[in-house]
PDB file of C-alpha atoms in Angstrom:
ATOM      1  CA  UNK A 370      12.069  18.226 -23.269  1.00  0.00           C
ATOM      2  CA  UNK A 371       9.853  18.505 -20.985  1.00  0.00           C
ATOM      3  CA  UNK A 372      10.595  19.837 -17.581  1.00  0.00           C
ATOM      4  CA  UNK A 373       8.683  20.263 -14.541  1.00  0.00           C
ATOM      5  CA  UNK A 374       9.034  22.584 -11.211  1.00  0.00           C
ATOM      6  CA  UNK A 375       7.277  22.376  -8.377  1.00  0.00           C
ATOM      7  CA  UNK A 376       7.051  24.595  -5.362  1.00  0.00           C
ATOM      8  CA  UNK A 377       7.378  25.034  -2.832  1.00  0.00           C
ATOM      9  CA  UNK A 378       9.881  22.149  -1.759  1.00  0.00           C
ATOM     10  CA  UNK A 379       8.732  21.632   1.878  1.00  0.00           C
ATOM     11  CA  UNK A 380       5.428  23.243   3.338  1.00  0.00           C
ATOM     12  CA  UNK A 381       3.813  22.975   6.879  1.00  0.00           C
ATOM     13  CA  UNK A 382       0.110  24.135   7.837  1.00  0.00           C
ATOM     14  CA  UNK A 383      -2.019  23.855  10.584  1.00  0.00           C
ATOM     15  CA  UNK A 384      -4.348  21.157  10.627  1.00  0.00           C
ATOM     16  CA  UNK A 385      -7.618  22.870   9.035  1.00  0.00           C
ATOM     17  CA  UNK A 386      -5.920  25.242   7.099  1.00  0.00           C
ATOM     18  CA  UNK A 387      -5.878  25.150   3.109  1.00  0.00           C
ATOM     19  CA  UNK A 388      -2.258  24.308   1.280  1.00  0.00           C
ATOM     20  CA  UNK A 389      -1.180  24.792  -1.970  1.00  0.00           C
ATOM     21  CA  UNK A 390       1.487  23.541  -4.153  1.00  0.00           C
ATOM     22  CA  UNK A 391       2.658  24.661  -7.777  1.00  0.00           C
ATOM     23  CA  UNK A 392       4.076  23.167 -10.588  1.00  0.00           C
ATOM     24  CA  UNK A 393       5.361  25.132 -14.025  1.00  0.00           C
ATOM     25  CA  UNK A 394       6.231  23.074 -16.979  1.00  0.00           C
ATOM     26  CA  UNK A 395       8.123  23.666 -20.157  1.00  0.00           C
ATOM     27  CA  UNK A 396       6.168  21.714 -23.586  1.00  0.00           C
ATOM     28  CA  UNK A 397       3.319  22.803 -24.267  1.00  0.00           C
ATOM     29  CA  UNK A 398       2.104  19.791 -26.140  1.00  0.00           C
ATOM     30  CA  UNK A 399       1.892  18.017 -22.444  1.00  0.00           C
ATOM     31  CA  UNK A 400      -2.038  18.016 -22.108  1.00  0.00           C
ATOM     32  CA  UNK A 401      -2.182  15.249 -18.951  1.00  0.00           C
ATOM     33  CA  UNK A 402      -1.220  16.382 -15.417  1.00  0.00           C
ATOM     34  CA  UNK A 403      -1.671  14.186 -12.311  1.00  0.00           C
ATOM     35  CA  UNK A 404      -0.448  14.091  -8.698  1.00  0.00           C
ATOM     36  CA  UNK A 405       0.462  11.730  -6.596  1.00  0.00           C
ATOM     37  CA  UNK A 406       0.952  11.037  -2.706  1.00  0.00           C
ATOM     38  CA  UNK A 407       3.795   9.262  -1.784  1.00  0.00           C
ATOM     39  CA  UNK A 408       4.369   8.324   2.168  1.00  0.00           C
ATOM     40  CA  UNK A 409       7.616   7.109   3.190  1.00  0.00           C
ATOM     41  CA  UNK A 410       8.336   3.440   2.350  1.00  0.00           C
ATOM     42  CA  UNK A 411       5.657   3.164  -0.160  1.00  0.00           C
ATOM     43  CA  UNK A 412       5.254   3.914  -4.006  1.00  0.00           C
ATOM     44  CA  UNK A 413       3.611   7.277  -5.430  1.00  0.00           C
ATOM     45  CA  UNK A 414      -0.230   6.749  -5.134  1.00  0.00           C
ATOM     46  CA  UNK A 415      -2.220   8.539  -7.851  1.00  0.00           C
ATOM     47  CA  UNK A 416      -4.702  11.477  -6.113  1.00  0.00           C
ATOM     48  CA  UNK A 417      -6.321  13.005  -9.119  1.00  0.00           C
ATOM     49  CA  UNK A 418      -5.838  14.364 -12.431  1.00  0.00           C
ATOM     50  CA  UNK A 419      -6.379  17.104 -15.020  1.00  0.00           C
ATOM     51  CA  UNK A 420      -6.378  16.621 -18.577  1.00  0.00           C
ATOM     52  CA  UNK A 421      -5.694  20.092 -20.683  1.00  0.00           C
ATOM     53  CA  UNK A 422      -9.187  20.121 -21.771  1.00  0.00           C
ATOM     54  CA  UNK A 423     -10.177  21.269 -18.251  1.00  0.00           C
ATOM     55  CA  UNK A 424      -9.327  24.203 -16.058  1.00  0.00           C
ATOM     56  CA  UNK A 425     -10.547  22.893 -12.848  1.00  0.00           C
ATOM     57  CA  UNK A 426     -11.362  19.501 -11.155  1.00  0.00           C
ATOM     58  CA  UNK A 427     -12.352  18.779  -7.741  1.00  0.00           C
ATOM     59  CA  UNK A 428     -12.421  15.445  -5.535  1.00  0.00           C
ATOM     60  CA  UNK A 429     -13.731  15.997  -2.043  1.00  0.00           C
ATOM     61  CA  UNK A 430     -11.077  17.969  -0.064  1.00  0.00           C
ATOM     62  CA  UNK A 431      -8.813  18.249  -3.144  1.00  0.00           C
ATOM     63  CA  UNK A 432      -8.657  20.258  -6.223  1.00  0.00           C
ATOM     64  CA  UNK A 433      -6.695  20.914  -9.409  1.00  0.00           C
ATOM     65  CA  UNK A 434      -6.494  23.656 -11.561  1.00  0.00           C
ATOM     66  CA  UNK A 435      -4.532  24.018 -14.916  1.00  0.00           C
ATOM     67  CA  UNK A 436      -3.683  27.071 -16.871  1.00  0.00           C
ATOM     68  CA  UNK A 437      -2.400  26.160 -20.298  1.00  0.00           C
ATOM     69  CA  UNK A 438      -1.410  29.723 -21.334  1.00  0.00           C
ATOM     70  CA  UNK A 439       0.881  30.318 -18.247  1.00  0.00           C
ATOM     71  CA  UNK A 440       1.812  26.535 -18.415  1.00  0.00           C
ATOM     72  CA  UNK A 441       1.584  26.217 -14.571  1.00  0.00           C
ATOM     73  CA  UNK A 442      -1.062  23.694 -12.542  1.00  0.00           C
ATOM     74  CA  UNK A 443      -1.344  23.898  -8.628  1.00  0.00           C
ATOM     75  CA  UNK A 444      -3.183  21.427  -6.138  1.00  0.00           C
ATOM     76  CA  UNK A 445      -5.336  22.637  -3.505  1.00  0.00           C
ATOM     77  CA  UNK A 446      -6.042  20.532  -0.268  1.00  0.00           C
ATOM     78  CA  UNK A 447      -8.500  22.251   1.884  1.00  0.00           C
ATOM     79  CA  UNK A 448      -9.502  21.202   5.952  1.00  0.00           C
ATOM     80  CA  UNK A 449      -6.053  19.643   5.689  1.00  0.00           C
ATOM     81  CA  UNK A 450      -5.926  16.625   8.047  1.00  0.00           C
ATOM     82  CA  UNK A 451      -2.564  15.084  10.077  1.00  0.00           C
ATOM     83  CA  UNK A 452      -2.936  12.204   7.344  1.00  0.00           C
ATOM     84  CA  UNK A 453      -2.293  14.577   4.511  1.00  0.00           C
ATOM     85  CA  UNK A 454       1.720  14.404   6.042  1.00  0.00           C
ATOM     86  CA  UNK A 455       3.651  12.796   3.005  1.00  0.00           C
ATOM     87  CA  UNK A 456       5.376  14.001  -0.271  1.00  0.00           C
ATOM     88  CA  UNK A 457       3.646  15.426  -3.201  1.00  0.00           C
ATOM     89  CA  UNK A 458       4.875  15.029  -6.792  1.00  0.00           C
ATOM     90  CA  UNK A 459       2.973  16.852  -9.561  1.00  0.00           C
ATOM     91  CA  UNK A 460       3.536  15.129 -12.820  1.00  0.00           C
ATOM     92  CA  UNK A 461       3.535  15.870 -16.845  1.00  0.00           C
ATOM     93  CA  UNK A 462       3.079  14.116 -19.822  1.00  0.00           C
ATOM     94  CA  UNK A 463       2.150  14.026 -23.558  1.00  0.00           C
ATOM     95  CA  UNK A 464      -0.425  12.365 -24.899  1.00  0.00           C
ATOM     96  CA  UNK A 465       1.812  10.502 -27.537  1.00  0.00           C
ATOM     97  CA  UNK A 466       2.594   7.124 -27.131  1.00  0.00           C
ATOM     98  CA  UNK A 467       4.211   6.537 -24.220  1.00  0.00           C
ATOM     99  CA  UNK A 468       2.649   8.801 -21.986  1.00  0.00           C
ATOM    100  CA  UNK A 469       5.731   8.908 -19.730  1.00  0.00           C
ATOM    101  CA  UNK A 470       5.307  10.725 -16.817  1.00  0.00           C
ATOM    102  CA  UNK A 471       7.917  13.541 -16.337  1.00  0.00           C
ATOM    103  CA  UNK A 472       7.656  14.454 -12.413  1.00  0.00           C
ATOM    104  CA  UNK A 473       8.557  17.976 -10.370  1.00  0.00           C
ATOM    105  CA  UNK A 474      10.363  17.610  -7.504  1.00  0.00           C
ATOM    106  CA  UNK A 475       8.299  16.754  -4.766  1.00  0.00           C
ATOM    107  CA  UNK A 476       6.936  18.876  -2.338  1.00  0.00           C
ATOM    108  CA  UNK A 477       7.086  17.307   1.604  1.00  0.00           C
ATOM    109  CA  UNK A 478       3.596  18.844   3.437  1.00  0.00           C
ATOM    110  CA  UNK A 479       3.324  18.328   7.099  1.00  0.00           C
ATOM    111  CA  UNK A 480       0.312  19.473   8.779  1.00  0.00           C
ATOM    112  CA  UNK A 481       0.593  19.777  12.125  1.00  0.00           C
ATOM    113  CA  UNK A 482      -2.225  18.697  14.556  1.00  0.00           C
TER     114      UNK A 482
ATOM    115  CA  UNK B 118      -4.476  -7.268  -3.052  1.00  0.00           C
ATOM    116  CA  UNK B 119      -5.262  -6.795  -6.698  1.00  0.00           C
ATOM    117  CA  UNK B 120      -2.534  -3.640  -7.234  1.00  0.00           C
ATOM    118  CA  UNK B 121       0.807  -3.414  -8.436  1.00  0.00           C
ATOM    119  CA  UNK B 122       3.869  -5.654  -6.527  1.00  0.00           C
ATOM    120  CA  UNK B 123       7.071  -5.666  -6.930  1.00  0.00           C
ATOM    121  CA  UNK B 124       9.897  -8.285  -5.226  1.00  0.00           C
ATOM    122  CA  UNK B 125      11.964  -7.973  -3.673  1.00  0.00           C
ATOM    123  CA  UNK B 126      11.235  -5.084  -1.750  1.00  0.00           C
ATOM    124  CA  UNK B 127      14.878  -4.570  -0.653  1.00  0.00           C
ATOM    125  CA  UNK B 128      18.203  -5.625  -2.454  1.00  0.00           C
ATOM    126  CA  UNK B 129      21.652  -5.090  -0.909  1.00  0.00           C
ATOM    127  CA  UNK B 130      24.295  -6.268  -3.722  1.00  0.00           C
ATOM    128  CA  UNK B 131      27.636  -5.729  -3.985  1.00  0.00           C
ATOM    129  CA  UNK B 132      29.149  -3.256  -6.553  1.00  0.00           C
ATOM    130  CA  UNK B 133      29.772  -5.498  -9.704  1.00  0.00           C
ATOM    131  CA  UNK B 134      26.867  -8.286  -9.115  1.00  0.00           C
ATOM    132  CA  UNK B 135      24.042  -8.471 -11.282  1.00  0.00           C
ATOM    133  CA  UNK B 136      20.292  -8.367  -9.550  1.00  0.00           C
ATOM    134  CA  UNK B 137      17.473  -8.668 -11.068  1.00  0.00           C
ATOM    135  CA  UNK B 138      13.648  -7.280  -9.793  1.00  0.00           C
ATOM    136  CA  UNK B 139      10.013  -8.186 -10.912  1.00  0.00           C
ATOM    137  CA  UNK B 140       7.089  -6.320 -11.114  1.00  0.00           C
ATOM    138  CA  UNK B 141       3.553  -7.694 -11.655  1.00  0.00           C
ATOM    139  CA  UNK B 142       1.255  -4.971 -12.706  1.00  0.00           C
ATOM    140  CA  UNK B 143      -2.463  -5.153 -12.508  1.00  0.00           C
ATOM    141  CA  UNK B 144      -4.381  -7.611 -14.183  1.00  0.00           C
ATOM    142  CA  UNK B 145      -5.346  -6.843 -17.711  1.00  0.00           C
ATOM    143  CA  UNK B 146      -3.324  -3.222 -17.541  1.00  0.00           C
ATOM    144  CA  UNK B 147      -1.538  -3.731 -21.043  1.00  0.00           C
ATOM    145  CA  UNK B 148       0.675  -0.855 -20.375  1.00  0.00           C
ATOM    146  CA  UNK B 149       3.547  -1.432 -18.135  1.00  0.00           C
ATOM    147  CA  UNK B 150       6.609   1.698 -16.688  1.00  0.00           C
ATOM    148  CA  UNK B 151       9.469   1.235 -14.878  1.00  0.00           C
ATOM    149  CA  UNK B 152      11.051   4.283 -13.460  1.00  0.00           C
ATOM    150  CA  UNK B 153      13.871   5.283 -10.936  1.00  0.00           C
ATOM    151  CA  UNK B 154      13.289   7.016  -7.483  1.00  0.00           C
ATOM    152  CA  UNK B 155      16.821   9.155  -5.923  1.00  0.00           C
ATOM    153  CA  UNK B 156      16.511  10.042  -2.212  1.00  0.00           C
ATOM    154  CA  UNK B 157      14.497  13.030  -2.330  1.00  0.00           C
ATOM    155  CA  UNK B 158      13.453  13.637  -6.176  1.00  0.00           C
ATOM    156  CA  UNK B 159      10.713  12.957  -8.147  1.00  0.00           C
ATOM    157  CA  UNK B 160      10.606   9.437 -10.141  1.00  0.00           C
ATOM    158  CA  UNK B 161      12.330   9.486 -13.582  1.00  0.00           C
ATOM    159  CA  UNK B 162      11.346   7.285 -16.633  1.00  0.00           C
ATOM    160  CA  UNK B 163      13.207   4.364 -17.154  1.00  0.00           C
ATOM    161  CA  UNK B 164      11.453   2.170 -19.986  1.00  0.00           C
ATOM    162  CA  UNK B 165       8.089   1.205 -21.386  1.00  0.00           C
ATOM    163  CA  UNK B 166       6.165  -1.851 -22.538  1.00  0.00           C
ATOM    164  CA  UNK B 167       2.868  -2.057 -24.452  1.00  0.00           C
ATOM    165  CA  UNK B 168       1.713  -5.758 -24.051  1.00  0.00           C
ATOM    166  CA  UNK B 169       5.288  -7.742 -24.532  1.00  0.00           C
ATOM    167  CA  UNK B 170       6.752  -4.913 -26.738  1.00  0.00           C
ATOM    168  CA  UNK B 171       9.065  -2.424 -25.208  1.00  0.00           C
ATOM    169  CA  UNK B 172       8.445   0.817 -26.899  1.00  0.00           C
ATOM    170  CA  UNK B 173      10.385   3.217 -25.446  1.00  0.00           C
ATOM    171  CA  UNK B 174      13.668   3.476 -23.380  1.00  0.00           C
ATOM    172  CA  UNK B 175      15.136   6.282 -21.509  1.00  0.00           C
ATOM    173  CA  UNK B 176      18.992   7.283 -22.281  1.00  0.00           C
ATOM    174  CA  UNK B 177      19.105   7.185 -18.555  1.00  0.00           C
ATOM    175  CA  UNK B 178      18.987   3.225 -19.487  1.00  0.00           C
ATOM    176  CA  UNK B 179      22.797   1.925 -19.831  1.00  0.00           C
ATOM    177  CA  UNK B 180      23.475  -0.964 -21.836  1.00  0.00           C
ATOM    178  CA  UNK B 181      23.835  -2.517 -18.524  1.00  0.00           C
ATOM    179  CA  UNK B 182      20.136  -2.619 -17.500  1.00  0.00           C
ATOM    180  CA  UNK B 183      17.697  -4.534 -19.846  1.00  0.00           C
ATOM    181  CA  UNK B 184      14.143  -5.134 -18.976  1.00  0.00           C
ATOM    182  CA  UNK B 185      11.606  -7.732 -20.230  1.00  0.00           C
ATOM    183  CA  UNK B 186       8.069  -8.708 -20.361  1.00  0.00           C
ATOM    184  CA  UNK B 187       8.087 -11.676 -22.191  1.00  0.00           C
ATOM    185  CA  UNK B 188       4.342 -12.647 -21.964  1.00  0.00           C
ATOM    186  CA  UNK B 189       2.472  -9.255 -21.862  1.00  0.00           C
ATOM    187  CA  UNK B 190       1.976  -9.722 -18.090  1.00  0.00           C
ATOM    188  CA  UNK B 191       4.694  -9.570 -15.371  1.00  0.00           C
ATOM    189  CA  UNK B 192       8.157  -7.506 -16.370  1.00  0.00           C
ATOM    190  CA  UNK B 193      11.847  -8.218 -14.920  1.00  0.00           C
ATOM    191  CA  UNK B 194      14.631  -5.273 -15.056  1.00  0.00           C
ATOM    192  CA  UNK B 195      18.371  -6.827 -14.894  1.00  0.00           C
ATOM    193  CA  UNK B 196      21.157  -4.553 -13.903  1.00  0.00           C
ATOM    194  CA  UNK B 197      24.675  -6.000 -14.666  1.00  0.00           C
ATOM    195  CA  UNK B 198      27.543  -4.953 -13.080  1.00  0.00           C
ATOM    196  CA  UNK B 199      26.051  -2.652 -10.474  1.00  0.00           C
ATOM    197  CA  UNK B 200      27.412   0.557  -9.394  1.00  0.00           C
ATOM    198  CA  UNK B 201      27.234   2.590  -6.350  1.00  0.00           C
ATOM    199  CA  UNK B 202      25.624   4.845  -8.436  1.00  0.00           C
ATOM    200  CA  UNK B 203      22.815   2.453  -9.165  1.00  0.00           C
ATOM    201  CA  UNK B 204      21.649   2.414  -5.456  1.00  0.00           C
ATOM    202  CA  UNK B 205      17.920   3.930  -5.667  1.00  0.00           C
ATOM    203  CA  UNK B 206      14.322   2.869  -5.476  1.00  0.00           C
ATOM    204  CA  UNK B 207      12.785   1.304  -8.681  1.00  0.00           C
ATOM    205  CA  UNK B 208       9.380   1.881  -9.370  1.00  0.00           C
ATOM    206  CA  UNK B 209       7.095  -0.067 -11.577  1.00  0.00           C
ATOM    207  CA  UNK B 210       3.386   1.246 -12.566  1.00  0.00           C
ATOM    208  CA  UNK B 211       0.556   0.150 -14.975  1.00  0.00           C
ATOM    209  CA  UNK B 212      -1.908   1.514 -16.733  1.00  0.00           C
ATOM    210  CA  UNK B 213      -4.894   0.396 -18.956  1.00  0.00           C
ATOM    211  CA  UNK B 214      -4.277   2.960 -20.906  1.00  0.00           C
ATOM    212  CA  UNK B 215      -1.249   5.448 -20.249  1.00  0.00           C
ATOM    213  CA  UNK B 216      -2.928   7.998 -18.180  1.00  0.00           C
ATOM    214  CA  UNK B 217      -3.649   7.096 -14.742  1.00  0.00           C
ATOM    215  CA  UNK B 218      -0.127   5.117 -13.844  1.00  0.00           C
ATOM    216  CA  UNK B 219      -0.862   2.909 -10.741  1.00  0.00           C
ATOM    217  CA  UNK B 220       2.245   2.407  -8.777  1.00  0.00           C
ATOM    218  CA  UNK B 221       3.679  -0.252  -6.822  1.00  0.00           C
ATOM    219  CA  UNK B 222       5.805  -0.215  -3.256  1.00  0.00           C
ATOM    220  CA  UNK B 223       9.060  -0.343  -5.061  1.00  0.00           C
ATOM    221  CA  UNK B 224      12.047  -2.071  -4.879  1.00  0.00           C
ATOM    222  CA  UNK B 225      15.043  -0.306  -2.877  1.00  0.00           C
ATOM    223  CA  UNK B 226      17.945  -1.399  -4.098  1.00  0.00           C
ATOM    224  CA  UNK B 227      21.559  -0.756  -2.235  1.00  0.00           C
ATOM    225  CA  UNK B 228      24.751  -1.172  -3.804  1.00  0.00           C
ATOM    226  CA  UNK B 229      27.572  -1.438  -1.264  1.00  0.00           C
TER     227      UNK B 229
END
C-alpha cells in the first residue's frame, strides 16, 4: 500500500522568511496530493492540493510542486507570518473509488516574530 | 456554521464501556470518511461511506468498531468494550466528490 514520508518533523523560521516542507510517496498510482494545516485542538484544514497532471500550483503565499518521476511533492510558504505556526500534513490518494488519504507524519512549523 | 460538526468534542470513558460519536457532514456531501489520529501522528483512514453505503473499511477497524450512515446524512461511529489503545482523536471528513475532504474538529477519546 501507499506510504508517505514527510520531512522535516519540526521547522523554525524567522517571520518573513520562506518555509519548505517535503514529502515522498511510494505508490506510483497516487495522483492526488493535498496539504492540510492543523492548529491545536482543531481538525485538519485543507490549504492547497495538486493533481498529477499539474507540476505546480500557487495560492497567494503558498505553493505546491509535484515531481511524479521522483515521487515527491513539496509545500512552499513565502513571507511567513506568526499565524502560519501550526502542524502541516501532506497526504496522497489514488483516485480510485474511495479517495482515502494516506498522511505523512506532520511538520511542526514555528514562525518566530 | 456550515462546516463538518462532530459531537461530543471530548469523551472520557472507562475501559470496557461502549462509546458512540456522531458526525454531521457538510450538506449535500455524499462522501463521508472517518479517520483516527494519535498524538504526534497524521490521521489514519478507518472507513468511508458513499451516501448510506459503507464501501471500505481499514484493517484498523476491528470488530469492536462499527460505523453507520443510515440515511446518507449524519454518521455514527461506535466503539464497544473500549481499550486504552483506543484513546485517540476521531476525525470525520466529508467531500462532494472524494478529493477535497473537509474535516470536522474531531472527538478526543480518553479511555481510563
